[in-house]
XYZ file of C-alpha atoms in Angstrom:
577
model
C 182.066 44.933 -126.509
C 182.748 41.263 -125.886
C 181.854 40.010 -122.532
C 183.826 37.100 -121.015
C 182.757 34.622 -118.627
C 183.275 35.242 -114.692
C 185.857 32.486 -114.571
C 187.893 33.638 -117.696
C 187.963 37.075 -115.937
C 188.943 35.751 -112.654
C 191.696 33.599 -114.066
C 193.343 36.617 -116.026
C 193.147 38.624 -113.024
C 195.080 35.888 -111.051
C 197.613 35.603 -113.994
C 198.090 39.388 -114.151
C 198.622 39.652 -110.338
C 201.014 36.490 -110.572
C 202.971 37.945 -113.535
C 203.380 41.396 -111.952
C 204.283 39.841 -108.782
C 207.142 37.647 -110.349
C 208.166 40.703 -112.447
C 208.264 42.803 -109.393
C 210.665 40.315 -107.355
C 212.700 39.460 -110.271
C 213.508 43.221 -111.059
C 214.382 43.566 -107.339
C 216.649 40.489 -107.412
C 217.846 41.708 -110.850
C 218.866 44.788 -109.477
C 220.274 43.698 -106.268
C 222.312 40.933 -107.644
C 223.550 43.307 -110.260
C 224.733 45.673 -107.660
C 226.429 43.081 -105.597
C 228.116 41.575 -108.419
C 229.601 44.922 -109.552
C 230.650 45.429 -106.359
C 232.476 42.201 -106.204
C 234.164 42.766 -109.750
C 235.315 46.358 -108.530
C 236.752 44.927 -105.677
C 238.601 41.855 -106.907
C 239.624 44.339 -109.793
C 241.164 46.420 -107.416
C 242.473 43.924 -105.353
C 244.087 42.276 -108.052
C 245.697 45.128 -109.710
C 247.159 46.076 -106.343
C 248.910 42.541 -106.109
C 250.374 42.694 -109.574
C 251.649 46.194 -109.064
C 253.357 44.940 -105.993
C 254.529 41.930 -107.839
C 255.958 43.925 -110.935
C 257.799 46.351 -108.740
C 259.250 43.411 -106.742
C 260.281 42.030 -110.063
C 261.467 45.129 -111.632
C 263.532 46.050 -108.509
C 266.200 43.387 -108.631
C 266.803 43.908 -112.288
C 267.226 47.484 -111.776
C 269.577 46.571 -108.756
C 271.665 44.289 -111.286
C 271.861 47.044 -113.585
C 273.393 49.407 -111.035
C 275.780 47.149 -109.835
C 277.044 46.567 -113.603
C 277.165 50.188 -114.220
C 279.546 50.554 -111.056
C 281.686 47.615 -111.914
C 285.538 48.658 -112.183
C 286.120 46.384 -115.167
C 282.976 48.143 -116.989
C 284.587 51.480 -116.023
C 288.050 50.980 -116.823
C 286.619 50.011 -120.224
C 284.162 53.022 -120.917
C 287.196 55.366 -119.367
C 289.606 53.837 -122.076
C 292.014 53.196 -119.226
C 291.932 49.459 -120.612
C 290.292 49.185 -124.018
C 291.683 45.900 -124.595
C 289.645 44.415 -121.793
C 286.292 44.027 -123.654
C 286.208 40.109 -123.430
C 286.178 40.658 -119.730
C 283.398 42.905 -119.984
C 281.618 40.503 -122.175
C 282.345 37.557 -120.061
C 280.878 39.551 -117.087
C 277.640 40.434 -118.884
C 277.100 36.848 -120.121
C 277.516 35.784 -116.351
C 274.560 38.186 -115.279
C 272.160 37.052 -118.234
C 272.776 33.687 -117.133
C 271.247 34.503 -113.538
C 267.972 35.320 -114.900
C 266.025 33.836 -117.823
C 264.302 37.007 -118.542
C 267.290 39.102 -119.596
C 267.537 38.814 -123.482
C 270.651 40.892 -124.037
C 273.070 43.466 -122.324
C 274.733 46.247 -123.971
C 277.496 48.693 -123.237
C 278.066 51.865 -125.467
C 280.457 53.904 -124.349
C 280.470 57.857 -124.979
C 282.882 57.788 -127.764
C 280.751 55.086 -129.620
C 282.460 51.624 -128.980
C 279.965 48.708 -128.059
C 280.155 45.500 -125.944
C 277.182 43.340 -126.659
C 276.144 39.710 -125.420
C 274.326 39.553 -129.317
C 277.080 38.959 -131.755
C 274.248 40.137 -134.457
C 273.465 43.405 -132.717
C 273.568 46.187 -135.165
C 273.336 49.542 -133.123
C 273.657 53.007 -134.474
C 276.894 54.461 -132.845
C 279.023 57.619 -133.389
C 282.024 59.469 -131.777
C 279.705 61.893 -130.191
C 277.164 59.424 -128.554
C 275.926 62.600 -126.402
C 273.639 63.320 -129.488
C 271.630 60.368 -129.607
C 268.258 60.580 -127.980
C 268.105 57.323 -126.206
C 271.660 57.728 -125.014
C 270.722 61.528 -123.470
C 267.277 60.043 -122.081
C 269.650 57.447 -119.761
C 272.082 60.180 -118.825
C 269.411 62.441 -117.815
C 268.380 60.452 -114.788
C 271.610 61.116 -113.423
C 273.018 57.737 -113.002
C 269.513 56.307 -111.887
C 267.827 53.456 -113.880
C 265.435 54.219 -116.637
C 262.622 51.671 -117.760
C 261.696 51.990 -121.119
C 258.605 51.485 -123.010
C 258.046 48.330 -125.233
C 260.042 47.877 -128.375
C 260.944 45.588 -130.718
C 264.583 43.823 -131.168
C 265.146 45.632 -134.440
C 268.612 46.017 -133.631
C 269.195 42.193 -134.005
C 268.065 39.550 -136.377
C 265.047 38.375 -133.675
C 262.076 40.427 -133.724
C 261.169 40.084 -130.059
C 259.209 42.779 -128.104
C 261.357 43.713 -124.901
C 261.413 46.509 -122.185
C 264.792 47.694 -121.107
C 266.682 49.064 -118.170
C 269.057 51.463 -119.027
C 271.406 53.319 -116.663
C 274.238 55.750 -117.058
C 277.808 54.481 -116.635
C 279.789 57.460 -114.397
C 283.245 57.902 -113.243
C 284.413 58.778 -109.498
C 283.554 62.478 -110.377
C 280.388 61.857 -112.026
C 281.507 62.443 -115.522
C 279.844 60.377 -117.991
C 281.598 57.250 -119.443
C 278.879 55.531 -121.334
C 275.370 53.804 -120.910
C 274.536 50.235 -119.840
C 271.179 48.703 -121.005
C 269.741 45.422 -120.072
C 266.680 43.857 -122.400
C 264.047 42.310 -120.404
C 261.754 39.785 -122.200
C 257.773 39.515 -121.317
C 257.388 35.983 -120.058
C 257.242 36.645 -116.502
C 255.160 39.985 -116.685
C 253.069 38.162 -119.237
C 252.496 35.257 -116.924
C 251.595 37.443 -113.758
C 249.230 39.699 -115.801
C 247.617 36.712 -117.620
C 246.489 35.165 -113.878
C 244.434 38.243 -113.386
C 240.570 37.409 -112.971
C 239.498 40.029 -115.019
C 236.772 38.382 -116.935
C 236.748 36.622 -120.349
C 237.035 39.703 -122.321
C 239.172 41.358 -119.833
C 242.728 42.242 -119.957
C 245.540 44.216 -118.052
C 248.407 46.495 -119.694
C 251.214 48.927 -118.685
C 252.190 52.372 -119.723
C 254.596 54.908 -118.841
C 254.023 58.268 -117.654
C 253.701 59.581 -121.231
C 251.171 56.746 -122.080
C 253.636 54.808 -124.188
C 252.908 51.108 -123.866
C 255.255 49.145 -121.953
C 253.196 45.879 -121.894
C 250.127 44.793 -123.495
C 248.914 41.321 -124.038
C 248.099 41.951 -128.063
C 251.547 43.023 -129.435
C 250.028 44.496 -132.448
C 249.290 47.343 -130.394
C 252.675 48.506 -130.317
C 252.754 49.006 -134.118
C 248.955 49.960 -134.739
C 247.718 53.397 -134.292
C 244.357 52.600 -134.567
C 244.633 49.829 -131.956
C 246.600 52.393 -129.754
C 243.779 55.082 -130.234
C 241.086 52.374 -129.126
C 243.013 52.214 -125.756
C 242.877 55.630 -124.775
C 239.337 55.625 -123.573
C 240.777 53.249 -121.123
C 243.506 55.475 -119.932
C 240.901 58.363 -119.356
C 239.337 56.177 -116.357
C 241.113 56.170 -113.236
C 238.373 54.220 -111.466
C 235.284 53.561 -112.787
C 233.152 52.236 -115.834
C 233.326 52.845 -119.631
C 230.578 54.833 -121.224
C 228.788 51.991 -122.468
C 228.846 49.983 -119.001
C 230.520 47.250 -120.402
C 233.646 47.325 -118.743
C 235.541 48.384 -115.056
C 238.668 50.136 -115.469
C 241.149 50.534 -112.633
C 244.597 52.156 -112.498
C 247.665 51.571 -110.301
C 250.953 53.181 -110.190
C 253.657 50.632 -109.942
C 255.838 51.839 -107.035
C 259.390 53.009 -107.583
C 258.642 53.532 -111.575
C 256.998 55.707 -114.098
C 254.830 52.800 -114.994
C 251.030 52.805 -114.493
C 249.190 49.206 -114.426
C 245.712 49.484 -115.926
C 243.115 46.770 -115.554
C 240.241 46.420 -117.763
C 237.411 43.903 -115.912
C 234.733 42.849 -118.540
C 231.277 42.483 -117.063
C 230.658 39.295 -118.655
C 230.074 37.432 -115.298
C 227.618 40.298 -114.429
C 225.745 39.637 -117.898
C 226.003 35.815 -117.289
C 224.529 36.111 -113.968
C 222.014 38.452 -115.061
C 221.065 35.949 -117.908
C 220.702 33.316 -115.629
C 218.426 35.354 -113.171
C 216.337 36.147 -116.273
C 215.775 32.544 -117.650
C 215.295 31.488 -114.058
C 212.772 33.987 -113.143
C 211.251 33.348 -116.627
C 211.031 29.355 -115.956
C 209.834 30.097 -112.310
C 207.411 32.613 -113.570
C 206.091 30.068 -116.608
C 205.875 26.998 -113.715
C 204.125 29.459 -111.052
C 201.568 30.711 -113.798
C 200.683 27.041 -114.778
C 200.826 26.033 -111.066
C 198.336 29.046 -110.072
C 196.348 28.780 -113.182
C 195.653 25.148 -112.368
C 194.766 25.693 -108.739
C 192.951 28.670 -109.785
C 190.799 26.920 -112.085
C 190.202 24.330 -109.600
C 189.277 26.591 -106.796
C 187.387 29.177 -109.019
C 185.541 26.179 -110.485
C 184.103 24.862 -107.224
C 183.477 28.518 -106.096
C 181.781 29.659 -109.550
C 180.019 26.051 -109.771
C 177.023 27.571 -107.608
C 176.580 30.648 -109.615
C 176.569 28.536 -112.793
C 174.078 26.455 -111.490
C 171.891 29.420 -110.270
C 172.131 30.588 -113.865
C 170.754 27.415 -115.232
C 168.130 27.424 -112.787
C 167.065 31.011 -113.974
C 167.310 30.084 -117.636
C 165.168 26.864 -117.151
C 162.611 28.994 -115.000
C 162.585 31.741 -117.873
C 161.601 28.481 -120.319
C 159.010 27.657 -118.020
C 160.188 24.813 -115.438
C 158.962 26.767 -112.346
C 159.538 23.926 -109.908
C 163.309 24.256 -110.121
C 165.009 25.588 -107.026
C 168.657 26.813 -106.533
C 171.225 24.395 -104.568
C 172.111 26.317 -101.348
C 175.922 25.325 -101.505
C 179.035 27.159 -101.665
C 180.535 29.958 -99.788
C 178.122 31.827 -97.048
C 177.339 34.523 -99.501
C 176.421 32.234 -102.487
C 174.160 30.281 -99.800
C 172.239 33.297 -98.683
C 172.083 34.419 -102.262
C 170.396 30.918 -103.204
C 168.332 30.674 -100.269
C 166.912 34.302 -100.952
C 166.330 33.522 -104.781
C 164.410 30.131 -103.688
C 162.209 32.283 -101.034
C 161.427 34.826 -103.956
C 160.577 31.801 -106.249
C 158.120 30.391 -103.638
C 156.831 33.802 -103.030
C 156.255 34.280 -106.990
C 154.600 31.020 -107.321
C 152.055 31.831 -104.267
C 151.459 34.976 -105.957
C 150.639 33.354 -109.453
C 148.558 30.741 -107.627
C 146.594 33.633 -105.896
C 146.440 35.551 -109.094
C 145.125 32.345 -110.732
C 142.763 31.790 -108.392
C 141.704 35.254 -108.559
C 141.628 35.050 -112.403
C 139.694 31.887 -112.248
C 137.173 33.531 -109.690
C 136.803 36.442 -112.198
C 136.096 33.917 -114.845
C 133.414 32.359 -112.955
C 131.890 35.763 -111.916
C 132.026 36.721 -115.532
C 130.278 33.362 -116.369
C 127.430 34.377 -113.637
C 127.313 37.570 -115.154
C 126.946 36.251 -118.853
C 124.287 33.912 -117.516
C 122.435 36.655 -115.540
C 122.719 39.078 -118.617
C 121.447 36.543 -121.282
C 118.945 34.519 -118.948
C 116.480 37.328 -117.861
C 116.657 38.934 -121.513
C 116.202 35.464 -123.431
C 113.589 34.116 -120.721
C 111.485 37.406 -121.132
C 111.271 36.994 -124.853
C 110.650 33.226 -124.778
C 108.197 33.448 -122.028
C 106.528 36.348 -124.269
C 106.524 33.924 -127.302
C 104.752 31.249 -125.173
C 101.874 33.730 -124.173
C 101.599 34.585 -127.746
C 101.255 31.045 -128.538
C 98.918 30.491 -125.699
C 96.476 33.154 -126.860
C 96.521 31.503 -130.346
C 95.581 28.231 -128.455
C 98.680 26.393 -129.882
C 99.349 23.972 -127.311
C 101.533 21.828 -129.020
C 104.157 24.318 -129.854
C 103.692 25.848 -126.285
C 104.557 22.307 -124.951
C 107.601 21.930 -127.236
C 108.915 25.584 -126.636
C 108.117 24.884 -122.500
C 110.203 21.584 -122.626
C 113.051 23.236 -124.965
C 113.460 25.958 -122.547
C 113.272 23.726 -119.348
C 115.921 21.513 -121.063
C 117.951 24.700 -122.187
C 118.113 25.905 -118.502
C 119.103 22.510 -117.034
C 122.140 22.369 -119.586
C 123.138 25.832 -118.806
C 123.069 25.233 -114.926
C 124.850 21.676 -115.396
C 124.789 20.916 -111.657
C 126.883 24.068 -111.175
C 130.092 22.572 -112.956
C 132.089 24.983 -115.156
C 132.658 22.186 -117.520
C 130.546 20.275 -119.895
C 130.327 17.725 -122.340
C 131.020 18.845 -125.852
C 127.514 16.995 -127.015
C 125.782 18.408 -124.079
C 127.151 21.753 -125.357
C 125.801 21.179 -128.858
C 122.613 20.313 -127.425
C 122.424 23.314 -125.256
C 122.949 25.459 -128.349
C 120.231 23.311 -130.317
C 117.555 24.211 -127.657
C 118.536 27.782 -127.843
C 118.113 27.714 -131.938
C 115.026 25.929 -131.639
C 113.366 28.290 -129.253
C 114.680 31.444 -131.232
C 113.459 29.698 -134.499
C 109.768 29.928 -132.718
C 110.086 33.590 -132.829
C 111.699 33.964 -135.949
C 109.702 31.450 -137.930
C 111.024 30.912 -141.658
C 113.507 33.825 -141.280
C 115.862 31.560 -139.324
C 117.033 28.096 -140.255
C 119.774 26.338 -138.640
C 121.963 23.072 -138.508
C 123.878 21.506 -135.510
C 126.250 18.887 -136.719
C 128.875 17.377 -134.251
C 131.526 14.534 -134.320
C 130.556 11.175 -132.373
C 134.380 10.493 -131.695
C 134.845 13.946 -129.819
C 131.056 13.520 -127.870
C 132.695 13.337 -124.727
C 135.054 16.022 -124.970
C 135.143 18.407 -122.075
C 134.993 22.195 -122.692
C 133.891 25.018 -120.771
C 130.242 25.623 -120.837
C 128.207 28.562 -122.514
C 130.779 29.013 -125.235
C 128.487 28.372 -128.428
C 125.411 30.035 -127.247
C 127.130 33.584 -127.294
C 128.369 33.249 -130.655
C 124.762 32.008 -131.878
C 123.226 34.963 -130.375
C 125.860 37.152 -132.060
C 125.224 35.586 -135.524
C 121.293 36.067 -135.149
C 121.450 39.644 -133.513
C 123.983 41.242 -135.470
C 123.968 38.886 -138.562
C 120.624 37.489 -139.551
C 118.332 40.065 -138.192
C 120.204 42.759 -140.087
C 119.297 41.258 -143.702
C 115.866 40.723 -145.526
C 116.697 37.215 -146.850
C 116.119 33.841 -145.060
C 118.956 33.319 -142.392
C 120.860 30.198 -142.102
C 123.206 29.457 -139.013
C 125.453 26.234 -139.079
C 127.386 24.923 -135.860
C 129.852 22.276 -136.765
C 132.645 20.425 -135.028
C 135.764 19.230 -136.878
C 139.240 18.553 -136.086
C 143.172 18.944 -136.558
C 146.254 17.342 -135.592
C 146.539 19.533 -132.574
C 143.042 21.104 -132.123
C 139.318 20.680 -131.725
C 137.640 23.240 -134.083
C 133.905 24.463 -133.225
C 132.655 26.554 -135.905
C 129.738 29.177 -136.205
C 128.707 30.048 -139.522
C 125.806 32.450 -140.756
C 124.816 34.072 -143.956
C 123.985 37.152 -142.450
C 125.246 40.911 -142.593
C 128.943 40.344 -142.370
C 131.543 42.918 -141.701
C 131.055 46.078 -143.467
C 134.461 47.413 -143.128
C 136.974 45.227 -145.004
C 139.920 46.242 -142.607
C 137.930 44.377 -139.226
C 139.369 40.975 -140.388
C 140.340 39.624 -137.116
C 139.018 38.710 -133.957
C 139.371 41.923 -131.834
C 137.132 43.889 -134.473
C 134.332 41.105 -134.164
C 134.470 41.575 -130.500
C 134.045 44.681 -130.754
C 131.041 44.465 -132.700
C 129.823 41.477 -130.668
C 129.244 42.940 -127.570
C 130.075 41.683 -123.603
C 128.881 38.142 -124.276
C 131.460 37.406 -127.231
C 134.300 38.986 -125.083
C 133.724 36.896 -122.284
C 133.746 33.739 -124.339
C 137.043 34.914 -125.753
C 138.622 35.839 -122.415
C 137.380 32.461 -120.502
C 138.994 30.412 -123.417
C 142.176 32.364 -123.258
C 142.673 32.044 -119.429
C 141.791 28.355 -119.732
C 143.781 27.271 -122.402
C 146.319 29.825 -122.386
C 148.315 29.961 -125.649
C 146.665 26.711 -127.265
C 143.797 28.543 -127.878
C 143.077 30.857 -130.695
C 139.949 32.400 -132.553
C 139.757 32.741 -136.240
C 137.275 34.911 -138.293
C 136.343 35.003 -141.963
C 133.657 37.554 -143.194
C 132.510 39.167 -146.426
C 130.439 42.102 -146.327
C 126.324 40.988 -146.911
C 127.790 37.413 -147.539
C 128.622 35.526 -144.463
C 130.407 35.397 -141.135
C 132.660 32.474 -139.707
C 133.976 32.192 -136.550
C 136.057 29.444 -135.409
C 137.314 28.504 -131.771
C 140.444 26.155 -131.952
C 140.750 24.248 -128.524
C 143.439 22.026 -127.875
C 143.078 18.446 -127.604
C 142.694 17.810 -123.836
C 139.786 15.364 -123.898
C 141.012 12.681 -121.402
C 142.508 15.271 -119.179
C 139.403 17.173 -118.819
C 137.349 13.943 -118.590
C 139.159 12.772 -115.583
C 138.931 16.297 -114.079
C 135.002 16.161 -114.439
C 134.824 12.890 -112.993
C 136.649 13.849 -110.094
C 134.483 17.108 -109.611
C 131.022 14.861 -110.025
C-alpha cells in the first residue's frame, strides 16, 4: 500500500471537505431555487390564463350580442319568413355594415329554412337544400334555442380563401318562436392570437382553446386542425387540469372561459427553470473551483508552516541515524510540536549521557581487562624467566644471566609504559622483541624469530600489549606442538587506509579446515588473544579487523589491520604525558 506524505493527506482532506460543503450548499440552493421558480411559474401561468380567459370572454361577448341583434332585425326576419323576398339587398347591406364595425369579422351568412342564402362573400359556396332542418350545422344552431353558439375552428373551404376561422351561429325565429333560418358570423384569429401570444409561458410554452367536446377552437400551430397525429400529441395536456406533465418539462393549467363552452389551456415550459438551474450549476461549479484553488493555496501555506517542524524533526532523526548525534530538533511551531521537540531533544541528551557512561564503563572494562591480562601474563612469564635465570646461574653462565635480566627489566618497563594505555609502534615492537629474546633463551635452537618494522611508522601510537599475546599464542599453540625448528616473524606493512601488523609462525596451524576465521582462532588462542581483539574493536570500532590465514601443519598468519590514526593518537599521547 502506497504511503502518502502528511501534507498530501491533509490537503486531500481539506479538498474533500470543501467539495462536500460546496456540493451540499449547491444542492440545497438548487432545490430551494428550483422550488421557488416552479412556484413562480405556476403562479404566473395561472394568473396569465385567468386574465386571458377574461379577455376572450370580453372579446366574444359583443360578437355574440351582435349576432343576436342581427337575428332579431325585422328586415332579416321578413326576408327569412318569405314576406319580403325581394329585400335581400337590404339584408346584405345590413350585414356589410356590421362587418365594417369589426375588422375580425370575416363574413356574415344568412341561410333560410327553405335554403335561400344571403352572404357578404360573393364567392361563397354553401350546401343548401329545401329542407335545411336536415343539415347538421343547421340543426346544431337551432338546438340552442335562439342562443348564440360558438363553433370549433374550421377552414373557410366554402370560399376561395383558405382561412381558419371560428363562427358565432344563432337561430333566426319569428315572434312565435318558429324557426326561420340561421345567421352565422365568421371571426378571424388576429385578436385572439395576439392575446394568447402575449402570454409569458416560456420559450417552448403555448396556449390553445378547445370546446366541451375537446375540439380545437384555436391553436397557434394551424396544422394541428388537420393533423390527427398532432391532435393526439395534445391529448396528454387535456388530461391535466392543474399540474405537471409526466416528464416534468411543462406545467399545464386549464381555465373555463366564462359564458362559453370553451376551455383555455396553458402549457408553460420550464425552460426558465432549466436556465436558472444551469446558471446555478455553472455558478457553483466555478465558485467551487475557485474556492478549491483558494483553499488549496491557503491550506498549502498554512500546512507547510505547520508541518515544517515535523519535517525538520524527521530530517534530524535521519541525520542522527546516519551518525550525526550532535544535531537537535528546532523547538518551533505549535505548542504540541514544541513540546515534542523539547522531549525529543531531552531524550537525545539522555541517550548521549548514557552512551558516554557506557563508553566510560567499556573503557574502564578495557583497562581492567588489560590489567587482568598483565596479571595473567606477568606472573607466569616472570616465574618461567626467573627459573631460566636460576638454571643459568647454576651453570655459572653469568653473561646470559645478565642479558636475560636486562631484557626482562626492559620488557617490564615497556609493558608498564609509565601507566599509559597507548604506546609507540617502535616501543611495541621492542617489547615483543624482548619477549622473544627471553623465550629463545628457554627454547634454544627450536625457536627463531624476526621482528621487522617500518621507520616511517615508528611513532605511530597504538594500544599497548597487542603483539605479545599473538606471539605467545604462536609459541604455545604453534611452535611448541611441532618437532621441527620453529620460526616466528613479526612484520609491519601498510595499505591506503590501514597499518597492518602481522604475526606469522610455521607451527602446527589449524587442523580443522573449517576454522578459517578469527573467531575460531580466538577460541583456540585463549583469554589473551580474545582480550586483544576486544580491546582493538572497542578502540577502533568498525575501522579495525583481524584476518587469519592458516594451513594445517604448515603455518598460521594473523594480521591486525589498524586505521591510520597516527597524528591524532600522537597528539593525544603528548597531552597525556
